[in-house]
XYZ file of N, CA and C in Angstrom:
810
model
N -19.841 109.704 27.144
C -20.119 108.536 26.331
C -19.168 108.517 25.191
N -19.248 107.373 24.436
C -18.333 107.240 23.293
C -18.885 108.039 22.134
N -18.009 108.557 21.340
C -18.425 109.294 20.164
C -18.747 108.368 19.010
N -19.223 108.857 17.919
C -19.555 108.052 16.729
C -18.378 107.233 16.241
N -17.203 107.772 16.390
C -16.025 107.030 15.888
C -15.769 105.804 16.739
N -15.990 105.910 18.025
C -15.778 104.755 18.919
C -16.819 103.708 18.700
N -18.057 104.125 18.432
C -19.119 103.153 18.166
C -18.812 102.362 16.904
N -18.363 103.072 15.879
C -18.040 102.381 14.619
C -16.899 101.378 14.824
N -15.914 101.744 15.630
C -14.761 100.849 15.878
C -15.219 99.595 16.603
N -16.073 99.791 17.607
C -16.572 98.642 18.358
C -17.394 97.723 17.476
N -18.260 98.321 16.667
C -19.100 97.523 15.755
C -18.242 96.752 14.767
N -17.218 97.424 14.259
C -16.319 96.746 13.305
C -15.603 95.589 13.967
N -15.206 95.782 15.239
C -14.532 94.706 15.961
C -15.434 93.517 16.182
N -16.721 93.840 16.525
C -17.691 92.764 16.724
C -17.913 91.976 15.440
N -18.054 92.724 14.350
C -18.262 92.055 13.047
C -17.064 91.188 12.699
N -15.866 91.764 12.893
C -14.644 91.001 12.577
C -14.543 89.759 13.462
N -14.908 89.892 14.731
C -14.862 88.735 15.639
C -15.840 87.658 15.214
N -17.065 88.124 14.818
C -18.060 87.156 14.357
C -17.579 86.437 13.102
N -16.929 87.176 12.185
C -16.416 86.560 10.946
C -15.350 85.523 11.282
N -14.436 85.907 12.190
C -13.371 84.961 12.560
C -13.949 83.741 13.273
N -14.962 83.975 14.136
C -15.588 82.871 14.845
C -16.278 81.934 13.875
N -17.016 82.499 12.949
C -17.700 81.666 11.942
C -16.689 80.920 11.071
N -15.602 81.618 10.696
C -14.579 80.959 9.887
C -13.953 79.800 10.642
N -13.705 80.005 11.941
C -13.153 78.917 12.750
C -14.105 77.748 12.856
N -15.390 78.074 13.077
C -16.393 77.008 13.156
C -16.482 76.243 11.834
N -16.455 76.996 10.718
C -16.487 76.336 9.404
C -15.269 75.443 9.209
N -14.105 75.916 9.678
C -12.882 75.117 9.546
C -12.982 73.842 10.377
N -13.509 73.991 11.605
C -13.662 72.817 12.466
C -14.647 71.832 11.851
N -15.768 72.360 11.363
C -16.779 71.502 10.737
C -16.211 70.826 9.502
N -15.447 71.606 8.715
C -14.853 71.055 7.490
C -13.877 69.926 7.825
N -13.051 70.187 8.846
C -12.100 69.147 9.250
C -12.832 67.924 9.813
N -13.871 68.167 10.579
C -14.658 67.058 11.130
C -15.297 66.247 10.013
N -15.860 66.963 9.024
C -16.459 66.250 7.882
C -15.415 65.483 7.090
N -14.234 66.089 6.929
C -13.155 65.401 6.193
C -12.718 64.149 6.940
N -12.625 64.273 8.288
C -12.251 63.099 9.096
C -13.290 62.003 8.945
N -14.589 62.434 8.984
C -15.651 61.437 8.828
C -15.588 60.789 7.454
N -15.312 61.624 6.425
C -15.207 61.061 5.073
C -14.055 60.076 4.959
N -12.916 60.427 5.589
C -11.762 59.522 5.564
C -12.075 58.221 6.306
N -12.746 58.355 7.468
C -13.112 57.164 8.217
C -14.089 56.305 7.427
N -15.030 56.958 6.774
C -16.012 56.225 5.956
C -15.317 55.522 4.797
N -14.393 56.265 4.132
C -13.669 55.669 3.007
C -12.821 54.487 3.466
N -12.179 54.637 4.655
C -11.362 53.534 5.175
C -12.230 52.340 5.508
N -13.410 52.608 6.088
C -14.338 51.512 6.406
C -14.806 50.812 5.141
N -15.102 51.602 4.108
C -15.528 51.019 2.840
C -14.432 50.178 2.202
N -13.182 50.723 2.283
C -12.054 49.966 1.724
C -11.853 48.658 2.484
N -11.979 48.712 3.810
C -11.830 47.497 4.612
C -12.916 46.488 4.282
N -14.160 46.985 4.147
C -15.252 46.094 3.784
C -15.028 45.474 2.411
N -14.562 46.315 1.461
C -14.289 45.809 0.113
C -13.165 44.796 0.139
N -12.107 45.107 0.935
C -10.980 44.183 1.025
C -11.413 42.853 1.641
N -12.221 42.934 2.712
C -12.703 41.701 3.342
C -13.594 40.907 2.402
N -14.431 41.628 1.636
C -15.310 40.947 0.697
C -14.498 40.284 -0.410
N -13.489 41.004 -0.920
C -12.639 40.422 -1.962
C -11.861 39.229 -1.428
N -11.373 39.343 -0.152
C -10.643 38.234 0.449
C -11.544 37.023 0.623
N -12.780 37.264 1.079
C -13.732 36.161 1.243
C -14.068 35.524 -0.097
N -14.250 36.386 -1.115
C -14.534 35.850 -2.448
C -13.355 35.055 -2.989
N -12.132 35.578 -2.767
C -10.937 34.875 -3.226
C -10.779 33.547 -2.504
N -11.041 33.552 -1.176
C -10.920 32.318 -0.397
C -11.967 31.299 -0.844
N -13.192 31.778 -1.092
C -14.253 30.880 -1.551
C -13.920 30.308 -2.928
N -13.361 31.163 -3.808
C -12.987 30.690 -5.143
C -11.876 29.654 -5.059
N -10.891 29.904 -4.160
C -9.796 28.945 -4.004
C -10.314 27.623 -3.461
N -11.186 27.695 -2.429
C -11.723 26.472 -1.850
C -12.534 25.689 -2.878
N -13.299 26.401 -3.697
C -14.079 25.729 -4.738
C -13.152 25.084 -5.760
N -12.102 25.830 -6.152
C -11.142 25.277 -7.110
C -10.435 24.068 -6.514
N -10.036 24.175 -5.227
C -9.360 23.070 -4.542
C -10.240 21.820 -4.540
N -11.526 21.997 -4.224
C -12.435 20.851 -4.142
C -12.674 20.203 -5.492
N -12.741 21.012 -6.546
C -13.176 20.486 -7.846
C -12.038 20.094 -8.784
N -10.781 20.356 -8.401
C -9.660 19.921 -9.252
C -9.726 18.399 -9.411
N -9.636 17.880 -10.646
C -9.785 16.430 -10.853
C -8.614 15.590 -10.365
N -7.503 16.217 -10.004
C -6.344 15.486 -9.490
C -6.435 15.439 -7.970
N -6.197 14.279 -7.341
C -6.225 14.203 -5.887
C -5.223 15.169 -5.251
N -5.718 16.002 -4.329
C -4.887 16.960 -3.602
C -5.050 16.730 -2.102
N -3.920 16.752 -1.394
C -3.937 16.510 0.048
C -3.087 17.574 0.736
N -3.640 18.174 1.780
C -2.887 19.105 2.624
C -2.683 18.420 3.968
N -1.425 18.249 4.359
C -1.117 17.539 5.608
C -0.120 18.336 6.438
N -0.205 18.156 7.762
C 0.758 18.783 8.661
C 2.123 18.141 8.446
N 3.127 18.967 8.256
C 4.461 18.431 7.958
C 4.991 17.572 9.105
N 4.774 18.001 10.337
C 5.360 17.318 11.475
C 4.673 15.980 11.757
N 3.352 16.014 11.885
C 2.618 14.814 12.313
C 2.073 13.988 11.160
N 1.929 14.611 9.987
C 1.334 13.901 8.860
C -0.180 13.893 8.895
N -0.792 14.578 9.872
C -2.249 14.629 9.943
C -2.803 15.324 8.706
N -3.821 14.730 8.109
C -4.428 15.313 6.908
C -5.365 16.433 7.338
N -5.087 17.663 6.874
C -5.877 18.828 7.238
C -6.969 19.118 6.215
N -6.725 18.769 4.978
C -7.717 18.990 3.922
C -7.444 18.023 2.787
N -8.489 17.623 2.105
C -8.375 16.757 0.933
C -9.547 17.078 0.013
N -9.288 17.154 -1.269
C -10.371 17.516 -2.181
C -11.220 16.305 -2.534
N -12.282 16.556 -3.318
C -13.227 15.484 -3.649
C -12.540 14.345 -4.398
N -11.638 14.712 -5.324
C -10.924 13.681 -6.079
C -10.047 12.846 -5.157
N -9.473 13.476 -4.129
C -8.649 12.746 -3.176
C -9.458 11.778 -2.336
N -10.639 12.211 -1.857
C -11.501 11.319 -1.091
C -11.892 10.100 -1.913
N -12.237 10.352 -3.181
C -12.626 9.246 -4.059
C -11.442 8.331 -4.348
N -10.274 8.926 -4.616
C -9.116 8.119 -4.975
C -8.682 7.215 -3.832
N -8.625 7.775 -2.620
C -8.172 6.999 -1.466
C -9.287 6.156 -0.856
N -10.468 6.183 -1.476
C -11.625 5.395 -1.004
C -11.972 5.757 0.434
N -11.880 7.053 0.742
C -12.221 7.561 2.079
C -13.535 8.335 1.960
N -14.570 7.982 2.735
C -15.863 8.658 2.582
C -15.822 10.125 2.972
N -15.028 10.483 3.986
C -14.943 11.871 4.420
C -13.669 12.085 5.232
N -13.311 13.363 5.372
C -12.123 13.707 6.146
C -12.402 13.483 7.623
N -11.490 12.808 8.313
C -11.645 12.577 9.744
C -10.341 12.894 10.454
N -10.439 13.084 11.782
C -9.282 13.533 12.560
C -8.175 12.494 12.645
N -8.496 11.224 12.433
C -7.482 10.178 12.591
C -6.759 9.845 11.291
N -7.051 10.563 10.219
C -6.365 10.294 8.947
C -4.946 10.827 9.000
N -3.980 9.988 8.641
C -2.565 10.360 8.613
C -1.979 9.901 7.285
N -1.188 10.777 6.659
C -0.575 10.403 5.391
C 0.369 9.206 5.512
N 1.133 9.047 6.619
C 2.018 7.875 6.689
C 1.292 6.551 6.532
N 0.019 6.492 6.934
C -0.716 5.229 6.847
C -1.005 4.831 5.412
N -0.881 5.767 4.463
C -1.171 5.454 3.074
C 0.067 4.975 2.304
N 1.249 5.188 2.853
C 2.467 4.759 2.157
C 2.693 3.273 2.390
N 2.898 2.528 1.297
C 3.196 1.103 1.452
C 4.570 0.915 2.074
N 5.535 1.737 1.649
C 6.874 1.715 2.229
C 6.908 2.728 3.377
N 7.102 2.286 4.618
C 7.087 3.215 5.758
C 8.127 4.328 5.659
N 9.193 4.116 4.890
C 10.255 5.116 4.780
C 10.023 6.104 3.643
N 8.980 5.893 2.847
C 8.773 6.732 1.669
C 8.505 8.183 2.058
N 7.657 8.393 3.063
C 7.352 9.777 3.471
C 8.600 10.463 4.024
N 9.423 9.724 4.741
C 10.663 10.304 5.269
C 11.564 10.762 4.125
N 11.609 9.984 3.057
C 12.420 10.383 1.893
C 11.835 11.625 1.231
N 10.499 11.697 1.180
C 9.865 12.884 0.602
C 10.162 14.118 1.447
N 10.076 13.993 2.765
C 10.388 15.115 3.653
C 11.845 15.537 3.522
N 12.723 14.564 3.351
C 14.146 14.878 3.176
C 14.360 15.671 1.892
N 13.650 15.265 0.831
C 13.753 16.009 -0.433
C 13.188 17.419 -0.270
N 12.097 17.572 0.479
C 11.503 18.892 0.693
C 12.376 19.774 1.587
N 13.205 19.168 2.410
C 14.106 19.957 3.248
C 15.203 20.605 2.410
N 15.504 19.999 1.266
C 16.508 20.580 0.367
C 15.886 21.610 -0.565
N 14.661 21.365 -1.002
C 13.951 22.280 -1.892
C 12.510 22.394 -1.407
N 11.906 23.562 -1.657
C 10.528 23.761 -1.183
C 9.521 23.025 -2.055
N 9.941 22.590 -3.241
C 9.045 21.861 -4.132
C 9.744 20.605 -4.651
N 8.973 19.539 -4.726
C 9.483 18.273 -5.253
C 8.476 17.755 -6.275
N 8.964 17.352 -7.438
C 8.102 16.802 -8.481
C 8.674 15.470 -8.948
N 7.794 14.599 -9.426
C 8.246 13.328 -9.970
C 8.705 12.341 -8.925
N 8.165 12.418 -7.704
C 8.535 11.492 -6.624
C 7.675 10.237 -6.764
N 8.304 9.123 -7.166
C 7.560 7.878 -7.392
C 7.551 7.014 -6.138
N 6.380 6.499 -5.825
C 6.232 5.600 -4.682
C 4.951 4.790 -4.875
N 4.593 4.023 -3.863
C 3.362 3.225 -3.909
C 2.505 3.572 -2.694
N 1.215 3.784 -2.943
C 0.276 4.131 -1.891
C -0.770 3.029 -1.748
N -1.195 2.830 -0.520
C -2.249 1.841 -0.241
C -3.530 2.594 0.113
N -4.573 2.373 -0.657
C -5.846 3.037 -0.427
C -6.595 2.394 0.746
N -7.676 3.057 1.173
C -8.438 2.552 2.307
C -9.084 1.205 2.008
N -9.335 0.916 0.714
C -9.930 -0.378 0.356
C -8.893 -1.471 0.164
N -7.608 -1.165 0.444
C -6.547 -2.156 0.363
C -5.807 -2.197 -0.956
N -6.314 -1.517 -1.976
C -5.652 -1.525 -3.285
C -4.342 -0.746 -3.223
N -3.294 -1.319 -3.797
C -1.986 -0.669 -3.848
C -1.785 -0.087 -5.237
N -1.427 1.194 -5.286
C -1.293 1.886 -6.567
C 0.089 2.519 -6.690
N 0.630 2.490 -7.906
C 1.858 3.219 -8.200
C 1.484 4.666 -8.482
N 2.199 5.601 -7.851
C 1.870 7.007 -7.999
C 3.123 7.841 -8.208
N 2.894 9.038 -8.745
C 3.939 10.054 -8.836
C 3.420 11.273 -8.073
N 4.211 11.739 -7.104
C 3.780 12.834 -6.246
C 4.504 14.125 -6.615
N 3.757 15.226 -6.536
C 4.336 16.568 -6.614
C 3.956 17.264 -5.313
N 4.936 17.727 -4.560
C 4.673 18.279 -3.227
C 5.390 19.611 -3.055
N 4.779 20.471 -2.241
C 5.396 21.757 -1.912
C 5.036 22.118 -0.478
N 5.920 22.860 0.176
C 5.680 23.281 1.557
C 4.909 24.599 1.557
N 3.896 24.679 2.413
C 3.049 25.868 2.519
C 2.776 26.123 3.992
N 2.842 27.394 4.401
C 2.507 27.754 5.781
C 1.056 28.207 5.831
N 0.258 27.545 6.642
C -1.159 27.873 6.775
C -1.468 28.106 8.243
N -1.844 29.337 8.571
C -2.189 29.666 9.946
C -1.072 29.392 10.925
N 0.166 29.606 10.503
C 1.310 29.378 11.379
C 1.767 27.940 11.454
N 1.108 27.047 10.704
C 1.483 25.623 10.700
C 2.164 25.271 9.387
N 3.302 24.591 9.475
C 3.986 24.121 8.273
C 3.218 22.928 7.704
N 2.782 23.066 6.472
C 2.005 21.999 5.843
C 2.646 21.596 4.517
N 2.178 20.480 4.001
C 2.639 19.989 2.700
C 1.413 19.818 1.808
N 1.451 20.482 0.668
C 0.412 20.310 -0.340
C 0.919 19.289 -1.354
N 0.207 18.183 -1.489
C 0.651 17.080 -2.342
C -0.389 16.779 -3.408
N 0.069 16.701 -4.647
C -0.779 16.278 -5.764
C -0.388 14.849 -6.134
N -1.385 14.014 -6.368
C -1.171 12.584 -6.629
C -1.560 12.266 -8.073
N -0.622 11.697 -8.803
C -0.886 11.244 -10.173
C -0.702 9.731 -10.217
N -1.762 9.023 -10.561
C -1.715 7.560 -10.608
C -1.010 7.106 -11.881
N 0.036 6.303 -11.724
C 0.791 5.810 -12.883
C 0.776 4.287 -12.925
N -0.218 3.678 -12.246
C -0.277 2.215 -12.190
C -0.390 1.617 -13.581
N -1.318 2.125 -14.372
C -1.516 1.589 -15.729
C -0.284 1.808 -16.588
N 0.357 2.980 -16.432
C 1.554 3.253 -17.220
C 2.685 2.309 -16.846
N 2.849 2.068 -15.530
C 3.894 1.152 -15.082
C 3.627 -0.272 -15.577
N 2.341 -0.667 -15.544
C 1.991 -2.009 -16.019
C 2.280 -2.131 -17.513
N 1.961 -1.071 -18.274
C 2.231 -1.095 -19.719
C 3.730 -1.152 -19.987
N 4.512 -0.390 -19.204
C 5.965 -0.423 -19.372
C 6.519 -1.802 -19.044
N 5.983 -2.410 -17.984
C 6.447 -3.748 -17.604
C 6.112 -4.771 -18.686
N 4.929 -4.616 -19.284
C 4.523 -5.544 -20.339
C 5.393 -5.365 -21.584
N 5.713 -4.120 -21.912
C 6.587 -3.857 -23.057
C 7.964 -4.470 -22.814
N 8.477 -4.279 -21.575
C 9.785 -4.848 -21.249
C 9.740 -6.369 -21.313
N 8.660 -6.951 -20.769
C 8.549 -8.415 -20.780
C 8.483 -8.943 -22.207
N 7.722 -8.284 -23.053
C 7.596 -8.709 -24.448
C 8.934 -8.613 -25.173
N 9.683 -7.545 -24.870
C 10.960 -7.339 -25.557
C 12.043 -8.287 -25.069
N 11.900 -8.813 -23.848
C 12.979 -9.598 -23.249
C 12.647 -11.065 -23.022
N 11.444 -11.495 -23.380
C 11.038 -12.875 -23.134
C 10.446 -13.526 -24.375
N 10.607 -14.821 -24.439
C 10.031 -15.608 -25.524
C 8.514 -15.677 -25.337
N 7.770 -15.347 -26.367
C 6.321 -15.263 -26.250
C 5.687 -16.632 -26.002
N 6.267 -17.688 -26.536
C 5.669 -19.015 -26.406
C 5.891 -19.610 -25.024
N 7.119 -19.611 -24.567
C 7.448 -20.293 -23.304
C 7.502 -19.356 -22.103
N 7.618 -18.048 -22.351
C 7.761 -17.097 -21.257
C 9.160 -17.018 -20.686
N 10.095 -17.785 -21.234
C 11.477 -17.750 -20.757
C 12.196 -16.524 -21.310
N 13.278 -16.099 -20.661
C 14.094 -15.039 -21.239
C 14.537 -15.407 -22.654
N 14.555 -14.409 -23.551
C 14.993 -14.677 -24.918
C 16.514 -14.540 -25.014
N 17.025 -14.661 -26.237
C 18.484 -14.665 -26.429
C 19.123 -13.366 -25.930
N 18.537 -12.225 -26.291
C 19.129 -10.938 -25.907
C 19.150 -10.780 -24.385
N 18.027 -11.135 -23.741
C 17.956 -10.992 -22.283
C 18.907 -11.986 -21.604
N 19.002 -13.189 -22.143
C 19.907 -14.178 -21.566
C 21.349 -13.729 -21.693
N 21.693 -13.139 -22.826
C 23.050 -12.645 -23.021
C 23.389 -11.580 -21.970
N 22.435 -10.692 -21.694
C 22.652 -9.659 -20.687
C 22.818 -10.281 -19.296
N 21.932 -11.232 -18.965
C 22.029 -11.890 -17.666
C 23.334 -12.668 -17.535
N 23.757 -13.305 -18.636
C 25.003 -14.072 -18.628
C 26.199 -13.175 -18.340
N 26.241 -12.010 -18.980
C 27.351 -11.088 -18.767
C 27.388 -10.607 -17.316
N 26.222 -10.294 -16.749
C 26.181 -9.863 -15.354
C 26.645 -10.974 -14.412
N 26.196 -12.201 -14.688
C 26.582 -13.320 -13.822
C 28.076 -13.579 -13.884
N 28.627 -13.517 -15.088
C 30.059 -13.775 -15.236
C 30.881 -12.703 -14.518
N 30.428 -11.450 -14.570
C 31.143 -10.395 -13.846
C 31.095 -10.656 -12.339
N 29.927 -11.102 -11.858
C 29.813 -11.422 -10.434
C 30.730 -12.578 -10.051
N 30.808 -13.568 -10.927
C 31.662 -14.725 -10.659
C 33.119 -14.301 -10.581
N 33.546 -13.461 -11.519
C 34.928 -12.990 -11.528
C 35.211 -12.163 -10.282
N 34.250 -11.305 -9.898
C 34.462 -10.411 -8.758
C 34.493 -11.168 -7.435
N 33.661 -12.194 -7.311
C 33.557 -12.907 -6.028
C 34.362 -14.194 -5.991
N 34.900 -14.608 -7.143
C 35.675 -15.841 -7.178
C 34.808 -17.085 -7.152
N 33.534 -16.960 -7.526
C 32.648 -18.115 -7.561
C 32.807 -18.905 -8.842
N 31.774 -19.656 -9.176
C 31.823 -20.483 -10.379
C 30.449 -20.516 -11.023
N 30.416 -20.967 -12.283
C 29.160 -21.070 -13.019
C 29.314 -22.101 -14.115
N 28.176 -22.662 -14.536
C 28.187 -23.643 -15.631
C 27.113 -23.240 -16.635
N 27.441 -23.374 -17.910
C 26.509 -23.039 -18.981
C 26.161 -24.313 -19.747
N 24.886 -24.656 -19.791
C 24.411 -25.838 -20.501
C 23.574 -25.399 -21.698
N 23.887 -25.918 -22.886
C 23.109 -25.656 -24.091
C 22.340 -26.912 -24.448
N 21.045 -26.760 -24.704
C 20.164 -27.905 -24.946
C 19.457 -27.723 -26.284
N 19.578 -28.761 -27.150
C 18.829 -28.791 -28.412
C 17.797 -29.915 -28.340
N 16.604 -29.644 -28.866
C 15.576 -30.684 -28.937
C 15.697 -31.416 -30.266
N 15.980 -32.715 -30.200
C 16.059 -33.508 -31.432
C 14.644 -33.859 -31.893
N 14.464 -33.803 -33.196
C 13.205 -34.263 -33.767
C 12.075 -33.254 -33.735
N 12.367 -31.965 -33.408
C 11.286 -30.976 -33.394
C 10.692 -30.795 -34.787
N 11.546 -30.829 -35.812
C 11.046 -30.681 -37.185
C 10.093 -31.812 -37.540
N 10.447 -33.025 -37.144
C 9.592 -34.174 -37.457
C 8.240 -34.056 -36.742
N 8.262 -33.547 -35.507
C 6.997 -33.359 -34.776
C 6.137 -32.313 -35.488
N 6.748 -31.219 -35.924
C 5.995 -30.182 -36.628
C 5.415 -30.712 -37.935
N 6.249 -31.487 -38.673
C 5.788 -32.009 -39.969
C 4.725 -33.085 -39.796
N 4.896 -33.951 -38.790
C 3.992 -35.082 -38.640
C 2.730 -34.774 -37.860
N 2.823 -33.876 -36.865
C 1.669 -33.626 -35.989
C 1.186 -32.169 -36.002
N 1.884 -31.340 -36.720
C 1.478 -29.926 -36.797
C 2.247 -29.058 -35.827
N 2.209 -27.758 -36.100
C 2.980 -26.809 -35.290
C 2.426 -26.668 -33.873
N 1.146 -26.923 -33.669
C 0.601 -26.865 -32.309
C 1.266 -27.915 -31.428
N 1.496 -29.106 -31.997
C 2.166 -30.166 -31.241
C 3.620 -29.782 -30.978
N 4.261 -29.168 -31.977
C 5.642 -28.718 -31.783
C 5.730 -27.649 -30.712
N 4.754 -26.726 -30.694
C 4.739 -25.689 -29.663
C 4.539 -26.304 -28.282
N 3.656 -27.294 -28.199
C 3.424 -27.969 -26.922
C 4.694 -28.646 -26.431
N 5.478 -29.211 -27.353
C 6.740 -29.850 -26.979
C 7.724 -28.824 -26.433
N 7.781 -27.640 -27.057
C 8.680 -26.582 -26.588
C 8.264 -26.076 -25.199
N 6.971 -25.921 -24.997
C 6.481 -25.446 -23.704
C 6.802 -26.458 -22.603
N 6.635 -27.758 -22.907
C 6.924 -28.796 -21.931
C 8.415 -28.864 -21.635
N 9.246 -28.685 -22.658
C 10.694 -28.674 -22.443
C 11.091 -27.509 -21.554
N 10.482 -26.339 -21.791
C 10.774 -25.161 -20.964
C 10.365 -25.410 -19.512
N 9.218 -26.072 -19.318
C 8.746 -26.347 -17.962
C 9.701 -27.283 -17.226
N 10.166 -28.329 -17.925
C 11.054 -29.298 -17.289
C 12.416 -28.691 -16.970
N 12.918 -27.863 -17.882
C 14.197 -27.195 -17.592
C 14.049 -26.242 -16.411
N 12.927 -25.542 -16.365
C 12.680 -24.642 -15.247
C 12.594 -25.392 -13.930
N 12.021 -26.598 -13.959
C 11.921 -27.407 -12.741
C 13.286 -27.867 -12.264
N 14.235 -28.035 -13.199
C 15.584 -28.455 -12.828
C 16.423 -27.309 -12.272
N 16.061 -26.085 -12.637
C 16.863 -24.925 -12.231
C 16.710 -24.643 -10.742
N 17.790 -24.197 -10.119
C 17.763 -23.790 -8.717
C 17.568 -22.290 -8.627
N 17.372 -21.815 -7.429
C 17.235 -20.377 -7.226
C 18.521 -19.677 -7.672
N 18.387 -18.688 -8.509
C 19.553 -17.977 -9.028
C 19.996 -18.453 -10.390
N 19.578 -19.663 -10.805
C 19.898 -20.148 -12.149
C 19.013 -19.430 -13.175
N 19.462 -19.425 -14.414
C 18.715 -18.761 -15.489
C 18.474 -19.750 -16.615
N 17.212 -19.941 -16.967
C 16.839 -20.776 -18.109
C 16.295 -19.864 -19.192
N 16.733 -20.091 -20.437
C 16.297 -19.236 -21.530
C 16.054 -20.059 -22.783
N 15.215 -19.512 -23.657
C 15.052 -20.093 -24.994
C 15.779 -19.181 -25.968
N 16.807 -19.726 -26.592
C 17.629 -18.921 -27.487
C 17.005 -18.772 -28.863
N 16.045 -19.629 -29.177
C 15.393 -19.576 -30.486
C 15.236 -20.966 -31.067
N 14.165 -21.209 -31.836
C 13.956 -22.516 -32.438
C 13.877 -23.595 -31.380
N 14.727 -24.606 -31.508
C 14.737 -25.698 -30.525
C 15.908 -25.589 -29.550
N 16.510 -24.401 -29.429
C 17.684 -24.202 -28.584
C 17.307 -23.567 -27.244
N 17.784 -24.194 -26.184
C 17.591 -23.684 -24.831
C 18.954 -23.545 -24.159
N 18.993 -22.756 -23.106
C 20.236 -22.576 -22.346
C 19.896 -22.565 -20.853
N 20.817 -23.109 -20.065
C 20.681 -23.106 -18.610
C 21.987 -22.601 -18.005
N 21.934 -21.477 -17.306
C 23.091 -20.938 -16.625
C 22.962 -21.296 -15.150
N 23.860 -22.174 -14.695
C 23.842 -22.633 -13.306
C 24.941 -21.915 -12.541
N 24.553 -21.073 -11.584
C 25.529 -20.299 -10.821
C 25.902 -21.057 -9.566
N 27.198 -21.051 -9.273
C 27.698 -21.706 -8.080
C 27.987 -23.167 -8.298
N 27.886 -23.633 -9.546
C 28.177 -25.048 -9.822
C 29.686 -25.251 -9.826
N 30.147 -26.335 -9.213
C 31.559 -26.609 -9.142
C 31.945 -27.828 -9.935
């Protein structure tokens, strides 16, 4: 049989083997637990990322819907409207988004969208693009568009913001009319007539045409004002302007130069 020394050696080997086996098992368990922890952490990060993405998307959609400026997302190729916010639905007098809505149908000028696309082909963003849009209720409005190209789900789209400038354009037109026309008769005033006269004369020189300038004074306007009042004198001026306008042909210019002085520029007269 084995002696005491051999028994001790065998026992020591068994103990050492058990220690190594346990250490290996602990290492395997530790690695397995670490793998599980990493998988759990990755799952948590993915869940957090998805939750943050959903929250961000919901916040963007809410912001998109509630922005007070009309916003429209349309397919670049077909012009189909993919999304429109609440302000856009109200502005275009459209009750809800439908599959048959197309941005080209809203442009009064059929070529306006083509010009906008051409501008976007040169730059990804366009601002200050003025045009006229026709709403679903038939109203035509002057607008200024700001547009940018955006890729959504693999589709090239255009995000367009609409700013209504109808009132501003009307105010500008009224300011121009007031500055260039006689308030009483509505005819061009002296400054505007002078500008029109210079343009006409340049055209005549360039094309070899002809023109005639007639100056008209109303006799007795002072006597009418003194004898019947300024309202009667104003009525006489308005009637004179109407009659001169009736005599003018297309392309002629009738103006009130001031006081009782009128002018008639007849283009093409020989």
